Amino acid sequence: MDMRRPPRTVSDPKVRQVGFVTPSAAPPTRSLSDAPTTVAAAVAASAASASSPPSGEISLPGSSLSPVMIPPPRHASSDGRPSAPVAVPNPASSLRRDSLRIRVGSYNASEVVLGTPPSASPSSRTDNAASEFSDETMSPWHGRSGTAKAASSFPGSSSEMIVMKTGVGGGGGAGSTPKSPLTTASVVKTLPGISEKEREVLMGTQNDGAGASKTLKEKTTKAERRALQEAQRAAKAAAKEAGAGVKPSTASGSAVVANTKQGKVVKPPPQKKDGPQIAPPSGSSEKKVVDRPPEKDRKKDVPAPRMQFDDKHRVEKAKRRAVVNQFEAKNRVELFRHLPQYIHGTQLPDLEGKFFQLDPMHPSVYKVGLQYLSGQISGSNARCIAMLLAFREAIRDYSTPPEKALVRDLTAKISSYVSFLIECRPLSISMGNTIKFLKNRIAKLPDTMSESEAKSSLQSDIDRFINEKIVIADKVIIRHAVTKIRDGDVLLTYGLSSVVEMILVYAHEVGKQFRVVIVDSRPKLEGQVLLHRLVAKGLNCTYTHINAISYIMHEVTRVFLGAASVLSNGTVYSRVGTACVAMVANAFRVPVLICCEAYKFHERVQLDSICSNELGDPDVISRVSGRQDLNHLDNWADNENLQLLNLSYDATPSDYVSMIITDYGMLPPSSVPVIVREYRRENLWI
Amino acid sequence: MDPNPKPNHGISAYYQTREEHHAIISGDWLSQAQAAAAAGHPPERPPASAAALSAASKPFSVIDEFNHWRRKPDLAEAVAAIMALVAGIRSSDAATMMELEIELKKASDALKSWDTTSISLSAGCDLFMRYVTRTSALEYEDFHAGKLRLIERGEKFGEISLKARRTIAMLGQDFIFDGCTILVHGFSRVVFEVLQLAASNRKLFRVFCTEGRPDKTGLRLSKELATLGIPVKLLIDSAVAYAMDEVDMVLVGADGVVESGGIINMMGTYQIALVAHSMNKPVYVAAESYKFARLYPLDQKDLEPALRPIEFGVPIPAGVEIEKSARDYTPPQYLTLLFTDLGVLTPSVVSDELIQLYL
């Protein structure tokens, strides 16, 4: 019956847009002469779309935005303001303060596991269009010559947007560009001689369009700036030789001059003749400039890139605004320099002392922040619920200051809370989605609503979110998952996932006969918590460490795993070790079932565990409790050659996942983008 | 006698009628095949058919109605289910849409529990129920108009299912090129229609038919293809790997298409797909969209087994077990494309369509 919509042309990309799609998605049809630009571009292009020829789009200046750079959750683009420390006591009731005190007092310092970054307040993040990280991923030759001219030919103000846009547009495949940590090191080491300021000044003087340069220099990546310098150097050289026109390089050199000069004033015409290295980027970027819709619209659909912690300049800035004092770890792991790495255990006492200075912070938010910091609350559902309840309380106690609008002021307030929470512990993806939901609700409040009505409506929204997206979603997941458990099954789970625990308990309650294998790993040993609870309920359990996974997998019939997030390419982002378990299960042909509420789905695509992750305290992996004799790593921080890496999450490729169980039913991993597409658009989902 | 006889134990009801439709041949297969072709259908065996004849005198039973429709050879199982449900609407004396919906729900549950092994039956019921709830959500000026509309839609469904087959044939025949060799397994009306259309478009191709034990559906297909003038070669089921070198593509039908994009089909499809996959031959599936089911089997045993008798020709020694399962599950990674009336889909799009339909 034709109750379905008319059969669509399935292959039509306009209908089947999934993930990051730029409004004017039609890729510029480029001549194949663009192909020889760079190897990296070709690789990226072929990864992006196996069918289409390597188009110049990927080798645009946009590609100088690191391919691994992944747009952060949208909440990050909010307009948070750093909370300025003001020495006015908190107006909270003494009762609440007491209770908080008690909690804090009972906190055990040894429990500190997770560090906290002074992450940039969101406002600073938005203008970080380009990050230092981009240098690393480019082939040096490409970075120096190819991109520079394009960058210089932009009107300064719009260059940022173009960079971001193209980066996202090519996003699908861009991540696969070979990335070499070696270049990273070298690039980083060559720079420190010149300070950021000096270089900018240098550039400013070199630029002939002085007016535009001011904005330009802030908005280009280092790579671009460096490339620009070189271009200008080349241009000068070319200018000297201009009259004679002897050298073969001159042609391209003078073209560059023209480019750089024109660029500030008018958009130069596409310069395809410039030479193989120059033409493709500038030519296609031109097209971009023309084709794109006005900048305001674009800004909305491009998420700001996340803070990269290897950008010293930016980190300094962020530090000045931070509430929490943190000290950078000494031996930072080279490959993970873009992630915050701090000495753990120092923040809490400091933060405790500041309690009375943090005026704008609501006590309940403050409490939750401390609990994140101390690791008392962990697990993405628990963190999410705790945050929502804290916000709920904050909204209840909120009153609009005179001469301010509730919608604006409350959004700013929430943003400041969020940036405080980020300082305590980086946000999880689920929390990002939740914050986005809340802000959306605030923004959609009708103007006519009175303050008390607005507040109560927001509170009920929060309750509804917790109930529908987490509590009921879990129930649906449990109901689905139990249908996949047969009598005589041996179920394996890894670590501690709240929803997997509920599934196992429920299946036991309905009388299924099965055995559970709990696999655990150092340093968190969360599996012991699960083991304790399940054994108390009378389930038949086996406990082992991840080292024994290949042995134990023989007898297993199903693997149930939780997830911190599922990304739109089906990649499961979860507690570190999950990928290993899934891989072994796949090798043994054991089905892997991921249980994850749909509010944790995210449209981002991630290919590895490097570009976005969280680093734990390296000390906890160097020490083994109860083993005093294992003291070889006692003073590891003094050894410059030693870096300890304690990753918190990893990414499981979708190949190893048989099924994802969500509140929308049991789906193959390839259907995650469908859920994201269908339910985000209609606002049913978040 | 029980008005709604349960299908024989050990034999899935679905395969009872399949036998009728597909003219079972056993023993001296050639002579009997000819006899079956001459007689149209072998004498009716299932007890259900007797009940269907007397259905008019008795209070309405959706299962009788279903069995009545099911015995029409050109009608798919899902269509028969919807016809039965439409008959249920017609004979219903519900006064409101809500009441009608509840009645229908009961009827479809009865149908589904009557034969739990048939995927297209439950998919058809789900599809129709989905349609009813969507329609009832619409504003109708009065209940009778809505009811009539439902009946009309349901009756059109048979037509739509035929149209779907034609659409699939149109899409599928593009994949058949001159000089290619196609391996088919079992008898599928859709596959037959694809081949028929390709032949009528003067494409020159060759078909390998597997024998399709135990009900030997391959014999019937080979006979019908031969009458169309298509060169056919008959293989025993175990000769698939032997013949795969010569094959350019595998074309199979499906009993059901599940959410993962895999298919549930006659026993032997999985191993053909595995062999084809290992030799890098494309595996195409022709299936109507009403066979899409919200099921997600993780492995072969994760399905309700549909059993059927197997004739070995010799007495089975005592103490020997027989695998009676009639179908297997082919995971999506071994399938290349699905030809459906929604278009040519990759396996992963099936879930997309199901989500849009049911959520």
Coordinates of N, CA and C in Angstrom, one line a residue, chain A residues 593-658:
Chain A
L593 N 27.0 -6.7 21.1 CA 25.8 -5.9 21.2 C 26.1 -4.7 22.0
I594 N 25.9 -3.5 21.5 CA 26.2 -2.3 22.2 C 24.9 -1.7 22.7
C595 N 24.8 -1.4 24.0 CA 23.6 -0.9 24.5 C 23.9 0.6 24.8
C596 N 23.1 1.5 24.2 CA 23.4 2.9 24.3 C 22.1 3.7 24.0
E597 N 21.8 4.6 24.9 CA 20.6 5.4 24.7 C 20.8 6.4 23.5
A598 N 19.7 6.7 22.9 CA 19.9 7.5 21.6 C 20.3 8.9 21.9
Y599 N 20.2 9.4 23.1 CA 20.6 10.8 23.4 C 22.1 10.9 23.4
K600 N 22.8 9.8 23.4 CA 24.3 9.8 23.4 C 24.8 9.7 21.9
F601 N 23.9 9.6 21.0 CA 24.4 9.6 19.6 C 24.9 10.9 19.2
H602 N 25.9 10.9 18.4 CA 26.5 12.2 17.9 C 26.8 12.2 16.5
E603 N 26.6 13.3 15.8 CA 26.8 13.4 14.4 C 28.3 13.4 13.9
R604 N 29.1 13.5 14.9 CA 30.6 13.6 14.6 C 31.0 12.3 14.0
V605 N 32.1 12.3 13.3 CA 32.8 11.1 12.8 C 34.2 11.0 13.4
Q606 N 34.5 9.9 13.9 CA 35.9 9.8 14.5 C 36.5 8.5 14.0
L607 N 37.7 8.5 13.6 CA 38.3 7.3 13.1 C 39.3 6.7 14.0
D608 N 39.9 7.4 14.9 CA 40.8 6.8 15.8 C 40.5 7.4 17.2
S609 N 41.4 6.9 18.2 CA 41.1 7.3 19.6 C 42.0 8.5 19.9
I610 N 42.7 9.1 19.0 CA 43.8 10.0 19.3 C 43.2 11.5 19.3
C611 N 42.4 11.8 18.3 CA 42.1 13.2 18.1 C 41.2 13.7 19.2
S612 N 40.3 12.9 19.8 CA 39.5 13.4 20.8 C 39.4 12.3 21.9
N613 N 39.9 12.6 23.0 CA 40.0 11.7 24.1 C 40.1 12.4 25.4
E614 N 40.3 11.6 26.5 CA 40.5 12.2 27.8 C 41.6 11.5 28.4
L615 N 42.5 12.2 29.1 CA 43.7 11.6 29.7 C 43.5 11.5 31.2
G616 N 43.7 10.4 31.7 CA 43.6 10.2 33.1 C 45.0 10.5 33.8
D617 N 45.0 10.3 35.1 CA 46.2 10.5 35.9 C 47.2 9.4 35.6
P618 N 48.4 9.8 35.1 CA 49.4 8.8 34.7 C 49.9 8.1 36.0
D619 N 49.8 8.7 37.1 CA 50.3 8.1 38.3 C 49.6 6.7 38.6
V620 N 48.3 6.7 38.3 CA 47.6 5.5 38.7 C 48.0 4.3 37.9
I621 N 48.6 4.5 36.8 CA 49.1 3.3 36.1 C 50.5 2.9 36.4
S622 N 51.2 3.9 37.0 CA 52.6 3.6 37.4 C 52.6 2.8 38.8
R623 N 51.6 3.0 39.5 CA 51.5 2.4 40.8 C 50.6 1.3 40.9
V624 N 50.9 0.2 41.6 CA 50.0 -0.9 41.7 C 49.7 -1.0 43.2
S625 N 48.5 -0.9 43.6 CA 48.2 -0.9 45.0 C 48.5 -2.3 45.6
G626 N 49.1 -2.3 46.8 CA 49.4 -3.6 47.4 C 50.7 -4.2 46.9
R627 N 51.4 -3.5 46.0 CA 52.7 -4.1 45.5 C 53.7 -3.0 45.7
Q628 N 54.3 -3.0 47.0 CA 55.3 -2.0 47.3 C 56.6 -2.3 46.5
D629 N 56.8 -3.6 46.1 CA 58.0 -3.9 45.5 C 58.1 -3.4 44.0
L630 N 56.9 -3.1 43.5 CA 56.9 -2.6 42.1 C 57.2 -1.1 42.1
N631 N 58.4 -0.7 42.4 CA 58.6 0.8 42.6 C 59.5 1.3 41.5
H632 N 59.5 0.6 40.4 CA 60.5 1.1 39.3 C 60.1 2.4 38.7
L633 N 58.8 2.7 38.8 CA 58.3 3.9 38.2 C 58.1 5.1 39.2
D634 N 58.7 4.9 40.4 CA 58.3 5.9 41.4 C 58.6 7.3 41.1
N635 N 59.7 7.6 40.5 CA 60.0 9.0 40.2 C 60.0 9.2 38.7
W636 N 59.0 8.7 38.1 CA 59.0 8.7 36.6 C 59.0 10.1 36.0
A637 N 58.4 11.0 36.7 CA 58.3 12.3 36.2 C 59.6 13.0 36.0
D638 N 60.7 12.6 36.7 CA 62.0 13.2 36.6 C 62.7 12.8 35.3
N639 N 62.2 11.7 34.8 CA 62.9 11.2 33.5 C 62.2 11.8 32.3
E640 N 63.0 12.6 31.6 CA 62.4 13.3 30.5 C 62.0 12.3 29.3
N641 N 62.6 11.2 29.3 CA 62.4 10.3 28.2 C 61.2 9.4 28.4
L642 N 60.6 9.6 29.6 CA 59.5 8.7 29.9 C 58.2 9.4 29.9
Q643 N 57.2 9.0 29.2 CA 55.9 9.5 29.2 C 54.9 8.4 29.5
L644 N 54.0 8.6 30.5 CA 53.0 7.6 30.8 C 51.7 8.1 30.1
L645 N 51.0 7.1 29.5 CA 49.8 7.5 28.9 C 48.6 6.7 29.5
N646 N 47.7 7.4 30.1 CA 46.5 6.8 30.7 C 45.3 7.3 29.9
L647 N 44.9 6.6 28.9 CA 43.8 7.0 28.1 C 42.5 6.6 28.8
S648 N 41.5 7.4 28.6 CA 40.2 7.1 29.2 C 39.2 6.4 28.3
Y649 N 39.3 6.7 27.0 CA 38.3 6.2 26.1 C 39.0 5.6 24.9
D650 N 38.3 4.8 24.1 CA 38.8 4.4 22.8 C 37.6 4.3 21.8
A651 N 38.0 4.2 20.6 CA 37.0 4.1 19.5 C 36.9 2.7 18.9
T652 N 35.8 2.1 19.0 CA 35.6 0.8 18.4 C 35.1 0.9 17.0
P653 N 35.8 0.5 16.0 CA 35.2 0.6 14.6 C 33.9 -0.2 14.5
S654 N 33.1 0.3 13.6 CA 31.7 -0.3 13.5 C 31.8 -1.8 12.9
D655 N 32.9 -2.1 12.3 CA 33.0 -3.5 11.8 C 32.9 -4.5 12.9
Y656 N 33.3 -4.2 14.1 CA 33.3 -5.2 15.2 C 31.9 -5.2 15.9
V657 N 31.0 -4.4 15.5 CA 29.8 -4.2 16.2 C 28.7 -4.9 15.4
S658 N 28.0 -5.9 16.1 CA 26.9 -6.6 15.4 C 25.6 -5.8 15.4

